[in-house]
Coordinates of N, CA and C in Angstrom, one line a residue:
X1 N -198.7 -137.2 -209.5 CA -198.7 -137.8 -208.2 C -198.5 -136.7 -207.1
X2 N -197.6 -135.5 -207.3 CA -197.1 -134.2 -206.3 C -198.4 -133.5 -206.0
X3 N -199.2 -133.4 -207.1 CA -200.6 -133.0 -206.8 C -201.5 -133.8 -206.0
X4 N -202.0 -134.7 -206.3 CA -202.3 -135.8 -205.5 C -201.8 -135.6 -203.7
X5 N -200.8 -135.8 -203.7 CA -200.2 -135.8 -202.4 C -200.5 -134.4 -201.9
X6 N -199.9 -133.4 -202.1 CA -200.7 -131.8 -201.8 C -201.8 -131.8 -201.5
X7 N -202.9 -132.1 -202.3 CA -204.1 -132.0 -202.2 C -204.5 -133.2 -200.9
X8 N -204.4 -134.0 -200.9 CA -204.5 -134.7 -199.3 C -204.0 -133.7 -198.6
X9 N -202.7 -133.5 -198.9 CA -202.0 -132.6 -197.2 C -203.3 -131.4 -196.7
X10 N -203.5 -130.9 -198.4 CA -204.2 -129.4 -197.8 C -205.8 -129.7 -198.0
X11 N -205.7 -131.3 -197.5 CA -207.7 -131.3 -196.4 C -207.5 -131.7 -195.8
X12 N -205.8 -132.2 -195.2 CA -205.7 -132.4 -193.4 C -205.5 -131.1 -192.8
X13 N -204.8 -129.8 -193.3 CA -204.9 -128.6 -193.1 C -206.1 -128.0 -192.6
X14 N -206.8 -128.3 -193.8 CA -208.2 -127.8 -193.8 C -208.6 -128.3 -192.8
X15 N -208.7 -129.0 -191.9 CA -209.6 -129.5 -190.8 C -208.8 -129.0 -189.5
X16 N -207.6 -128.7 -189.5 CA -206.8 -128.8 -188.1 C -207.2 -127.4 -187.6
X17 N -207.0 -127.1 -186.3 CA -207.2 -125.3 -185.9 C -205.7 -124.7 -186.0
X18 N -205.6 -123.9 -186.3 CA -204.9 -123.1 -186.8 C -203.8 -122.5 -185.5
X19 N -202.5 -122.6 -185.3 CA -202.0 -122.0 -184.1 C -201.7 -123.2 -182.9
X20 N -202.0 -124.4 -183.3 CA -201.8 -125.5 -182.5 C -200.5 -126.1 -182.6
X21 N -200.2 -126.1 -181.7 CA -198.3 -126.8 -181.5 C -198.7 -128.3 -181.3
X22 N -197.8 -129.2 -182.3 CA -197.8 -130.8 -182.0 C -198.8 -131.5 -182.7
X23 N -199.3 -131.5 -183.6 CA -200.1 -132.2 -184.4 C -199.9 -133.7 -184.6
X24 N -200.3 -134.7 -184.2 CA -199.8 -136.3 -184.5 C -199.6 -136.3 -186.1
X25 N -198.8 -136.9 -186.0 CA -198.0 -137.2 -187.5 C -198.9 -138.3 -187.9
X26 N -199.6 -139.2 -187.2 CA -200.4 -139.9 -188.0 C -201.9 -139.4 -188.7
X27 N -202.0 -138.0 -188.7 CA -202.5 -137.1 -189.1 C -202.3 -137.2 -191.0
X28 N -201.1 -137.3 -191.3 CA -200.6 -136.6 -192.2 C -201.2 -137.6 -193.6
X29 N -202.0 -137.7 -194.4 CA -202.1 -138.6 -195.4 C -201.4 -139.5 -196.1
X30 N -200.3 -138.8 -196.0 CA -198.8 -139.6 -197.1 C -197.3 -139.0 -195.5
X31 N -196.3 -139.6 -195.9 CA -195.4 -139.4 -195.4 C -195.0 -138.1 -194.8
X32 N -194.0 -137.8 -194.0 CA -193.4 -136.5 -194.3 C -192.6 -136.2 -195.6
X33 N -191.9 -137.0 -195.9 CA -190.8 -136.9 -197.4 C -191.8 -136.7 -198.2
X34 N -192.6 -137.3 -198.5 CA -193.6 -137.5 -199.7 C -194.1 -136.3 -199.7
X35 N -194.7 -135.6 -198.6 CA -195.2 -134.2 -198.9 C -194.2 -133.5 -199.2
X36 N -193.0 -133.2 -198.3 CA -191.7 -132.4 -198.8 C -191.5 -132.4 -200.4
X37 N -191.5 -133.5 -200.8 CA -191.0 -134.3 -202.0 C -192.2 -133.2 -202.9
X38 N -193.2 -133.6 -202.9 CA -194.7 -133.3 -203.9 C -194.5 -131.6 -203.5
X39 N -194.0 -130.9 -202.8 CA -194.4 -129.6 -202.5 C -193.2 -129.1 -203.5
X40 N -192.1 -129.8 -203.2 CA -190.5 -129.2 -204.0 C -190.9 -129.6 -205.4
X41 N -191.4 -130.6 -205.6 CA -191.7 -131.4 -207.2 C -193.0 -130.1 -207.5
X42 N -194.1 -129.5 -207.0 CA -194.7 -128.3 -208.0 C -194.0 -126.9 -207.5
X43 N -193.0 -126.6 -206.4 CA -193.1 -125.6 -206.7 C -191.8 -125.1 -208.0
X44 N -190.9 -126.1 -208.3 CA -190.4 -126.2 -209.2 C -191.3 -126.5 -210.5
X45 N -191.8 -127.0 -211.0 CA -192.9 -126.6 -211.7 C -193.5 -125.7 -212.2
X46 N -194.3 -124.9 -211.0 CA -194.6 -124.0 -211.4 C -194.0 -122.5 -211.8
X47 N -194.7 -122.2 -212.8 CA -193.9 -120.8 -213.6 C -194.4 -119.6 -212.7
X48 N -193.8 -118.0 -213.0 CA -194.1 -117.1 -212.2 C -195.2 -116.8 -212.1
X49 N -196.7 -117.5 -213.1 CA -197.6 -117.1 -213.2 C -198.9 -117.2 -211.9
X50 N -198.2 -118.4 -211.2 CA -199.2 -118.5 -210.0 C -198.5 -118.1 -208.5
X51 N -198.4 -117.1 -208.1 CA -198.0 -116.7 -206.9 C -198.4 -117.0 -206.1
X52 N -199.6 -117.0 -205.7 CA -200.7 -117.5 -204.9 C -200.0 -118.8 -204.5
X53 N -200.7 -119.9 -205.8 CA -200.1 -121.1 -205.1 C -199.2 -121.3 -204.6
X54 N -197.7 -120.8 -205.1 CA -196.6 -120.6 -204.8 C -196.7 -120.5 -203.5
X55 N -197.2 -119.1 -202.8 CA -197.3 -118.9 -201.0 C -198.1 -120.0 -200.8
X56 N -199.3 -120.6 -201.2 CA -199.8 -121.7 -200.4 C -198.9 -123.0 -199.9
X57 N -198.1 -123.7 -200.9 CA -196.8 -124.3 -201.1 C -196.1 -124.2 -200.1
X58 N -195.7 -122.9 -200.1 CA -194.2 -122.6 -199.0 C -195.7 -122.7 -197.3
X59 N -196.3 -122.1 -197.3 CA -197.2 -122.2 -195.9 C -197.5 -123.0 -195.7
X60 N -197.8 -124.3 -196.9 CA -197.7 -125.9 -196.2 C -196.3 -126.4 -195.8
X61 N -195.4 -126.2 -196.7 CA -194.5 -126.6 -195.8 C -193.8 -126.4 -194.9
X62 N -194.2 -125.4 -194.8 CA -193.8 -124.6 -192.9 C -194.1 -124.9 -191.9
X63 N -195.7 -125.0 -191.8 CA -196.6 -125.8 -191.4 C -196.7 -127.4 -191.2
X64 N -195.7 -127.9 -191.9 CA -195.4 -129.5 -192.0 C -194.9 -129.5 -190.4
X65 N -193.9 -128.5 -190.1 CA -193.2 -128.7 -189.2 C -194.1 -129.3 -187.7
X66 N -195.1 -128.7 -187.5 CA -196.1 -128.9 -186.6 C -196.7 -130.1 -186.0
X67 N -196.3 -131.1 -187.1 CA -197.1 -132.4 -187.3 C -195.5 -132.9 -186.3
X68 N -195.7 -134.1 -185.8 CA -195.0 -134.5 -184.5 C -195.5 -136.1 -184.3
X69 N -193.9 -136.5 -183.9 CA -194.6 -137.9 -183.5 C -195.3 -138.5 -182.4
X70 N -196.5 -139.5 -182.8 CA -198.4 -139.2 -182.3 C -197.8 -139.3 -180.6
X71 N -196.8 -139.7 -180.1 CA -196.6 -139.7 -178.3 C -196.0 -138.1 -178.2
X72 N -195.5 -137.7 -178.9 CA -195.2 -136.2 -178.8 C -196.1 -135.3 -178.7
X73 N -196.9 -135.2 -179.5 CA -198.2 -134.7 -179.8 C -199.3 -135.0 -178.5
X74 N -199.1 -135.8 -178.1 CA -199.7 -136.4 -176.9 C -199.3 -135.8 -175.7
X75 N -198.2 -135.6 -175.6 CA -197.5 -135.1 -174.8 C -197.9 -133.3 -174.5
X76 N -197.7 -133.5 -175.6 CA -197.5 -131.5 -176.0 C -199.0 -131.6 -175.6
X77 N -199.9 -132.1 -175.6 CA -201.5 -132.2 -175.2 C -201.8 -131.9 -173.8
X78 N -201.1 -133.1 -173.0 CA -200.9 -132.8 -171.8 C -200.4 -131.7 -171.3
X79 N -199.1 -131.3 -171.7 CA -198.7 -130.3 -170.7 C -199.2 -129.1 -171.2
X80 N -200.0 -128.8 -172.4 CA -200.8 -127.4 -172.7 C -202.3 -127.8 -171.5
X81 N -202.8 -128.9 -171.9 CA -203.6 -128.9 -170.1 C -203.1 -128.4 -168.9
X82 N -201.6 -128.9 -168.3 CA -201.3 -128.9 -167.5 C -201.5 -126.9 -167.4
X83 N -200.7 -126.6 -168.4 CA -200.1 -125.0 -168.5 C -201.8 -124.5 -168.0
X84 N -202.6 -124.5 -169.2 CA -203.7 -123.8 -169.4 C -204.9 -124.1 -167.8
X85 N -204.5 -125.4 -167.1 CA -205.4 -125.2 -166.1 C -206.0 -126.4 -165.9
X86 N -206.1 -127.0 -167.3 CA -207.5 -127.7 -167.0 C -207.1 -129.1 -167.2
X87 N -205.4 -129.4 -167.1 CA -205.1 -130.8 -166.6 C -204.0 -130.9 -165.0
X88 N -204.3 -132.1 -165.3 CA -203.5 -132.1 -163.7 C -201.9 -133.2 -164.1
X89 N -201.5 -132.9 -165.3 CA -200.0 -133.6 -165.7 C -199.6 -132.6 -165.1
X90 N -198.8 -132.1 -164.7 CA -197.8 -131.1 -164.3 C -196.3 -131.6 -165.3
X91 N -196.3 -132.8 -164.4 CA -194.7 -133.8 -165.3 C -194.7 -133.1 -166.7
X92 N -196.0 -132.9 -167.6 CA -195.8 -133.0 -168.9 C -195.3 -131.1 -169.3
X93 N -195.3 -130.4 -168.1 CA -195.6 -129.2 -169.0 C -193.9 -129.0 -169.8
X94 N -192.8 -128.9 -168.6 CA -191.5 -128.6 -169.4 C -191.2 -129.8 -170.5
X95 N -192.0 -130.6 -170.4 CA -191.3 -131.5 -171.6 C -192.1 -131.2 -172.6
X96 N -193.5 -130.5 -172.9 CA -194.4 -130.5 -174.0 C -193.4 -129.0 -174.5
X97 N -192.7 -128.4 -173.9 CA -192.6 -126.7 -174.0 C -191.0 -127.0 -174.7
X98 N -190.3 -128.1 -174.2 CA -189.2 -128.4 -175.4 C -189.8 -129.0 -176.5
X99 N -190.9 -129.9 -176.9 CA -191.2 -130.2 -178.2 C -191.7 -129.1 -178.8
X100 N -192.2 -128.2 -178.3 CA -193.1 -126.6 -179.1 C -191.9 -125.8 -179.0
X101 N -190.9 -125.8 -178.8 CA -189.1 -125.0 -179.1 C -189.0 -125.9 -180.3
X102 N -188.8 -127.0 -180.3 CA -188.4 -127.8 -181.1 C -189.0 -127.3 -182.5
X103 N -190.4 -127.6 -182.2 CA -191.8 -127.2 -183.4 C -190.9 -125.8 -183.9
X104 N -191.1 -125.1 -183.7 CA -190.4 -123.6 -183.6 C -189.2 -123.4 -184.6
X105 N -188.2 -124.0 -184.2 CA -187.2 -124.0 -184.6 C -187.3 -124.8 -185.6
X106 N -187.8 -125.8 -186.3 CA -188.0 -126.7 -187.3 C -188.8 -125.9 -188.0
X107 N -189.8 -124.9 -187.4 CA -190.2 -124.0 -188.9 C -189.4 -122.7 -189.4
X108 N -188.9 -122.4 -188.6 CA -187.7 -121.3 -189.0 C -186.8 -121.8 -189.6
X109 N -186.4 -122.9 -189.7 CA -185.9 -123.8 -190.5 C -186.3 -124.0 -192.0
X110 N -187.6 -124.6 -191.9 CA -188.4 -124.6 -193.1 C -189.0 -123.1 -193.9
X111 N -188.8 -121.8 -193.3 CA -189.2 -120.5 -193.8 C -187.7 -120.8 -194.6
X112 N -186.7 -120.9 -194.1 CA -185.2 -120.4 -194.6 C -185.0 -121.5 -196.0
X113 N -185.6 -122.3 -195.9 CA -185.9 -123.0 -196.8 C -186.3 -122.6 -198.2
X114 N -187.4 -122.1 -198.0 CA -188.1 -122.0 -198.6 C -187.5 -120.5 -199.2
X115 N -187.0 -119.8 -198.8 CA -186.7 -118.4 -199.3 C -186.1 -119.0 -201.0
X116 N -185.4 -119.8 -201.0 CA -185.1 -119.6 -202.6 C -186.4 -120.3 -203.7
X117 N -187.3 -120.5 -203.1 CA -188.7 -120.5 -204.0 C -189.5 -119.5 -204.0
X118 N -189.1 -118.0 -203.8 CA -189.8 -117.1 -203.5 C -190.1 -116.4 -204.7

């Protein structure tokens, strides 16, 4: 089933652009726990033989951090328009710029995490 769940996660991956703060969580195929869960359930599993995977593993779950709830993500939408030019929210830009601190700090979080599966 941890496989299962992974492999959904990583063909929502596969589709998203890369470097984007706030992703709607209703994005995500399965839960947040569920992926946490399926990512800690192989990389425990897996023996020293696949490293690779291993880094794929820890970069999705870093990367989980990103996904955000879908009015957040909404948000953070707006005020990257507002920032970049090409909306006219203004209201939204300081409040999209604490959820992308937030984003931030939830993966620095999840790097530190991850160091003892290295």
């Amino acid at each position: 089933m941890a496989t299962k769940v992974v492999s959904d996660y990583g063909k929502v991956l596969s589709l998203v652009e890369p470097g984007v703060y706030g992703l709607p969580e209703s994005l995500l195929p399965h839960t947040r726990e569920s992926i946490r869960f399926a990512i800690f359930t192989l990389l425990r599993e897996l023996g020293p033989d696949h490293p690779e995977v291993k880094e794929g593993l820890r970069q999705g779950f870093v990367y989980l951090a990103q996904f955000v709830a879908d009015d957040d993500a909404e948000l953070v939408s707006r005020g990257q328009a507002s920032v970049a030019g090409t909306g006219a929210d203004d209201a939204s830009a300081e409040p999209a710029m604490r959820i992308i601190n937030r984003i931030k700090l939830d993966m620095e979080r999840a790097v530190e995490e991850m160091r003892d599966y290295l």
